[in-house]
């Protein structure tokens, strides 16, 4: 079984720019109403779909409202990524920090309002 989370959004262009330029995702597939992106190592994907598109059933028409969703992306070097994103001028929503249970992470937000937790898990 493989999971591909999807977000219904009008912001396909902004979303593509954010994920490819900020997080180095690649484009697996795209057309005028659908965008499928993959992580740099190609182990995970996320998709974005225009709302109310006639090719889709009504279940997939309503746009995401920008609340109640987050992504966690595990990285090898969270400190280097943090410094890189700060240099790029990315708005850091939660500064780099260590948690009592050992994880080290920080958070940013995509153009759709989705919080993205970038983490290096404790061994």
XYZ file of N, CA and C in Angstrom:
369
model
N 0.839 -1.169 0.000
C 0.000 0.000 0.000
C 0.892 1.243 0.000
N 0.513 2.227 -0.768
C 1.269 3.474 -0.866
C 0.301 4.635 -0.667
N 0.698 5.628 0.123
C -0.143 6.780 0.401
C 0.317 7.975 -0.417
N -0.627 8.676 -1.021
C -0.377 9.945 -1.694
C -1.424 10.910 -1.167
N -1.023 11.819 -0.279
C -1.944 12.828 0.244
C -2.207 13.863 -0.839
N -3.420 14.383 -0.870
C -3.782 15.388 -1.860
C -4.437 16.587 -1.208
N -4.217 17.751 -1.806
C -4.778 19.001 -1.318
C -5.490 19.679 -2.483
N -6.731 20.064 -2.271
C -7.482 20.781 -3.292
C -7.217 22.271 -3.077
N -6.658 22.926 -4.107
C -6.249 24.323 -3.968
C -6.276 25.057 -5.301
N -6.537 26.344 -5.233
C -6.449 27.195 -6.422
C -5.013 27.666 -6.661
N -4.110 27.404 -5.739
C -2.748 27.934 -5.777
C -1.738 26.937 -6.348
N -2.021 26.378 -7.501
C -1.110 25.390 -8.077
C 0.256 25.985 -8.407
N 0.297 27.148 -9.019
C 1.580 27.750 -9.407
C 2.418 28.105 -8.183
N 1.791 28.739 -7.180
C 2.517 29.107 -5.963
C 3.003 27.873 -5.216
N 2.167 26.844 -5.212
C 2.506 25.596 -4.534
C 3.697 24.922 -5.210
N 3.661 24.853 -6.536
C 4.774 24.248 -7.280
C 6.067 24.999 -7.001
N 6.031 26.312 -7.061
C 7.215 27.128 -6.812
C 7.754 26.886 -5.402
N 6.882 26.868 -4.404
C 7.293 26.674 -3.017
C 7.975 25.314 -2.835
N 7.307 24.245 -3.230
C 7.853 22.907 -2.972
C 9.114 22.619 -3.790
N 9.181 23.121 -5.015
C 10.365 22.847 -5.833
C 11.541 23.737 -5.453
N 11.284 25.007 -5.148
C 12.381 25.933 -4.854
C 12.805 25.926 -3.390
N 11.863 25.753 -2.474
C 12.184 25.779 -1.045
C 12.624 24.413 -0.543
N 11.892 23.358 -0.939
C 12.160 22.027 -0.399
C 12.778 21.060 -1.413
N 13.080 21.556 -2.609
C 13.729 20.749 -3.656
C 12.942 19.522 -4.093
N 11.610 19.598 -4.004
C 10.773 18.520 -4.526
C 10.881 18.530 -6.050
N 10.572 17.399 -6.655
C 10.527 17.301 -8.102
C 9.093 17.149 -8.570
N 8.876 17.410 -9.838
C 7.551 17.267 -10.439
C 7.454 15.875 -11.051
N 6.544 15.071 -10.542
C 6.288 13.747 -11.099
C 5.371 13.857 -12.310
N 4.334 14.696 -12.179
C 3.356 14.880 -13.250
C 2.625 16.188 -13.005
N 2.244 16.862 -14.085
C 1.374 18.020 -13.946
C 0.606 18.253 -15.232
N -0.581 18.805 -15.071
C -1.355 19.309 -16.196
C -2.048 20.583 -15.720
N -3.053 21.049 -16.430
C -3.653 22.337 -16.081
C -4.461 22.320 -14.778
N -4.808 21.128 -14.268
C -5.610 21.079 -13.039
C -5.036 20.189 -11.943
N -3.885 19.564 -12.183
C -3.339 18.598 -11.232
C -1.812 18.699 -11.192
N -1.269 18.604 -9.980
C 0.175 18.669 -9.783
C 0.579 17.561 -8.811
N 1.484 16.697 -9.238
C 1.999 15.616 -8.402
C 3.491 15.854 -8.202
N 3.882 16.012 -6.933
C 5.271 16.298 -6.585
C 5.857 15.156 -5.785
N 7.185 15.007 -5.861
C 7.859 13.970 -5.082
C 9.009 14.577 -4.278
N 9.311 13.940 -3.154
C 10.433 14.351 -2.327
C 11.727 14.152 -3.116
N 12.808 14.841 -2.710
C 14.063 14.718 -3.468
C 14.548 13.280 -3.663
N 14.311 12.412 -2.677
C 14.744 11.016 -2.822
C 13.677 10.129 -3.470
N 12.578 10.733 -3.878
C 11.484 10.067 -4.588
C 10.782 8.972 -3.774
N 10.834 9.059 -2.446
C 10.186 8.041 -1.616
C 8.764 8.410 -1.208
N 8.365 9.662 -1.428
C 7.016 10.081 -1.052
C 6.516 11.116 -2.056
N 5.192 11.190 -2.172
C 4.576 12.140 -3.093
C 3.419 12.857 -2.408
N 3.111 14.031 -2.946
C 1.947 14.799 -2.523
C 1.343 15.410 -3.778
N 0.017 15.495 -3.820
C -0.630 16.031 -5.009
C -1.493 17.236 -4.653
N -1.738 18.049 -5.678
C -2.541 19.247 -5.538
C -3.493 19.303 -6.728
N -4.740 19.658 -6.455
C -5.807 19.600 -7.450
C -6.606 20.892 -7.415
N -6.915 21.433 -8.597
C -7.769 22.615 -8.648
C -9.168 22.267 -8.149
N -9.797 23.170 -7.402
C -11.161 22.905 -6.951
C -12.162 22.986 -8.104
N -13.271 22.313 -7.921
C -14.413 22.381 -8.845
C -14.069 22.009 -10.282
N -13.072 21.157 -10.464
C -12.710 20.794 -11.830
C -13.716 19.779 -12.377
N -14.203 19.977 -13.608
C -15.244 19.086 -14.160
C -14.799 17.634 -14.336
N -13.503 17.373 -14.363
C -13.022 15.995 -14.507
C -13.128 15.207 -13.199
N -13.379 15.900 -12.093
C -13.384 15.266 -10.778
C -14.796 15.148 -10.220
N -15.009 14.150 -9.395
C -16.290 13.978 -8.719
C -16.448 15.062 -7.653
N -17.682 15.350 -7.279
C -17.958 16.452 -6.345
C -17.250 16.282 -5.005
N -16.941 15.057 -4.601
C -16.215 14.813 -3.357
C -14.871 15.547 -3.338
N -14.292 15.772 -4.508
C -12.978 16.398 -4.634
C -13.050 17.836 -5.178
N -14.188 18.506 -4.990
C -14.364 19.856 -5.509
C -14.020 20.953 -4.505
N -14.361 20.762 -3.242
C -14.208 21.834 -2.253
C -12.735 22.098 -1.960
N -12.334 23.373 -1.958
C -10.935 23.694 -1.675
C -10.597 23.544 -0.196
N -9.345 23.232 0.065
C -8.812 23.169 1.424
C -8.927 24.558 2.034
N -9.330 24.634 3.311
C -9.556 25.939 3.931
C -8.351 26.486 4.691
N -7.204 25.820 4.610
C -5.990 26.342 5.216
C -5.797 26.032 6.683
N -6.634 25.190 7.261
C -6.537 24.869 8.680
C -6.673 23.369 8.903
N -6.001 22.882 9.944
C -6.201 21.509 10.370
C -5.387 20.465 9.644
N -4.301 20.871 8.992
C -3.458 19.907 8.293
C -2.000 20.280 8.493
N -1.141 19.276 8.624
C 0.290 19.515 8.675
C 1.011 18.363 8.017
N 2.249 18.617 7.619
C 3.123 17.598 7.062
C 4.364 17.530 7.940
N 4.897 16.350 8.110
C 6.171 16.175 8.783
C 7.139 15.600 7.765
N 8.276 16.262 7.621
C 9.297 15.798 6.690
C 10.559 15.535 7.490
N 10.983 14.279 7.493
C 12.201 13.894 8.192
C 13.396 14.178 7.289
N 14.409 14.819 7.863
C 15.608 15.166 7.097
C 16.853 14.676 7.833
N 17.946 14.510 7.090
C 19.198 14.049 7.688
C 19.896 15.133 8.493
N 19.868 16.376 7.970
C 20.591 17.470 8.627
C 19.657 18.672 8.780
N 18.911 18.686 9.867
C 17.921 19.731 10.091
C 18.583 21.094 10.297
N 19.778 21.121 10.887
C 20.476 22.388 11.102
C 20.877 23.032 9.779
N 21.415 22.241 8.869
C 21.819 22.764 7.563
C 20.604 23.252 6.781
N 19.515 22.499 6.822
C 18.299 22.912 6.114
C 17.756 24.209 6.699
N 17.749 24.319 8.006
C 17.291 25.536 8.675
C 18.105 26.746 8.202
N 19.411 26.628 8.213
C 20.275 27.729 7.775
C 20.044 28.061 6.297
N 19.895 27.038 5.476
C 19.658 27.225 4.039
C 18.353 27.975 3.797
N 17.282 27.572 4.497
C 15.984 28.218 4.296
C 15.993 29.649 4.822
N 16.691 29.889 5.915
C 16.812 31.264 6.427
C 17.530 32.145 5.410
N 18.585 31.619 4.782
C 19.316 32.378 3.761
C 18.438 32.686 2.558
N 17.529 31.771 2.227
C 16.597 31.978 1.114
C 15.483 32.955 1.474
N 15.385 33.327 2.750
C 14.341 34.253 3.176
C 13.005 33.598 3.470
N 13.003 32.287 3.645
C 11.763 31.575 3.964
C 11.316 31.966 5.371
N 10.031 32.226 5.516
C 9.468 32.602 6.809
C 9.424 31.373 7.724
N 10.227 31.403 8.767
C 10.265 30.308 9.741
C 9.155 30.553 10.760
N 8.224 29.625 10.877
C 7.081 29.777 11.780
C 7.410 29.323 13.199
N 8.232 28.281 13.329
C 8.712 27.806 14.635
C 10.217 27.644 14.496
N 10.952 28.375 15.316
C 12.413 28.325 15.242
C 12.957 26.945 15.589
N 14.150 26.692 15.122
C 14.848 25.438 15.387
C 14.941 25.210 16.893
N 14.559 24.004 17.307
C 14.529 23.719 18.738
C 14.711 22.230 19.001
N 15.126 21.940 20.210
C 15.232 20.560 20.686
C 14.049 20.279 21.592
N 13.454 19.111 21.419
C 12.343 18.700 22.275
C 12.873 17.810 23.395
N 12.159 17.754 24.523
C 12.608 16.924 25.650
C 12.789 15.449 25.286
N 12.056 14.973 24.295
C 12.160 13.563 23.895
C 13.279 13.344 22.884
N 13.999 14.418 22.506
C 15.196 14.268 21.685
C 15.096 14.746 20.253
N 13.908 14.940 19.717
C 13.787 15.404 18.339
C 14.280 16.846 18.216
N 14.810 17.171 17.048
C 15.235 18.540 16.735
C 14.473 18.942 15.481
N 13.810 20.096 15.526
C 12.966 20.466 14.390
C 12.683 21.963 14.333
N 12.102 22.361 13.204
C 11.564 23.707 13.010
C 10.405 23.589 12.040
N 9.641 24.675 11.866
C 8.459 24.594 11.008
C 8.339 25.810 10.104
N 7.795 25.541 8.912
C 7.483 26.570 7.928
C 6.031 26.343 7.495
N 5.544 27.163 6.580
C 4.162 27.017 6.118
C 4.127 27.171 4.607
N 3.361 26.315 3.944
C 3.268 26.400 2.484
C 2.221 27.442 2.078
N 2.099 27.757 0.782
C 1.160 28.797 0.342
C -0.308 28.485 0.629
N -0.616 27.237 0.944
C -1.990 26.843 1.230
C -2.328 26.901 2.717
N -1.355 27.279 3.542
C -1.562 27.338 4.985
C -1.199 26.059 5.707
N -0.603 25.112 5.000
C -0.230 23.835 5.607
C 1.083 24.004 6.359
N 1.078 23.675 7.651
C 2.290 23.708 8.441
C 3.177 22.538 8.065
N 4.473 22.806 7.942
C 5.432 21.758 7.575
C 6.481 21.690 8.668
N 6.507 20.570 9.366
C 7.465 20.327 10.436
C 8.654 19.584 9.842
N 9.817 20.210 9.897
C 11.047 19.612 9.359
C 11.844 19.122 10.544
N 12.093 17.808 10.586
C 12.580 17.181 11.819
C 13.715 16.210 11.576
N 14.592 16.164 12.553
C 15.586 15.105 12.672
C 15.200 14.362 13.948
N 14.745 13.125 13.780
C 14.297 12.338 14.922
C 15.469 11.879 15.776
N 15.216 11.788 17.053
C 16.220 11.264 17.979
C 16.460 9.796 17.662
N 17.710 9.332 17.840
C 17.996 7.926 17.551
C 17.267 6.984 18.497
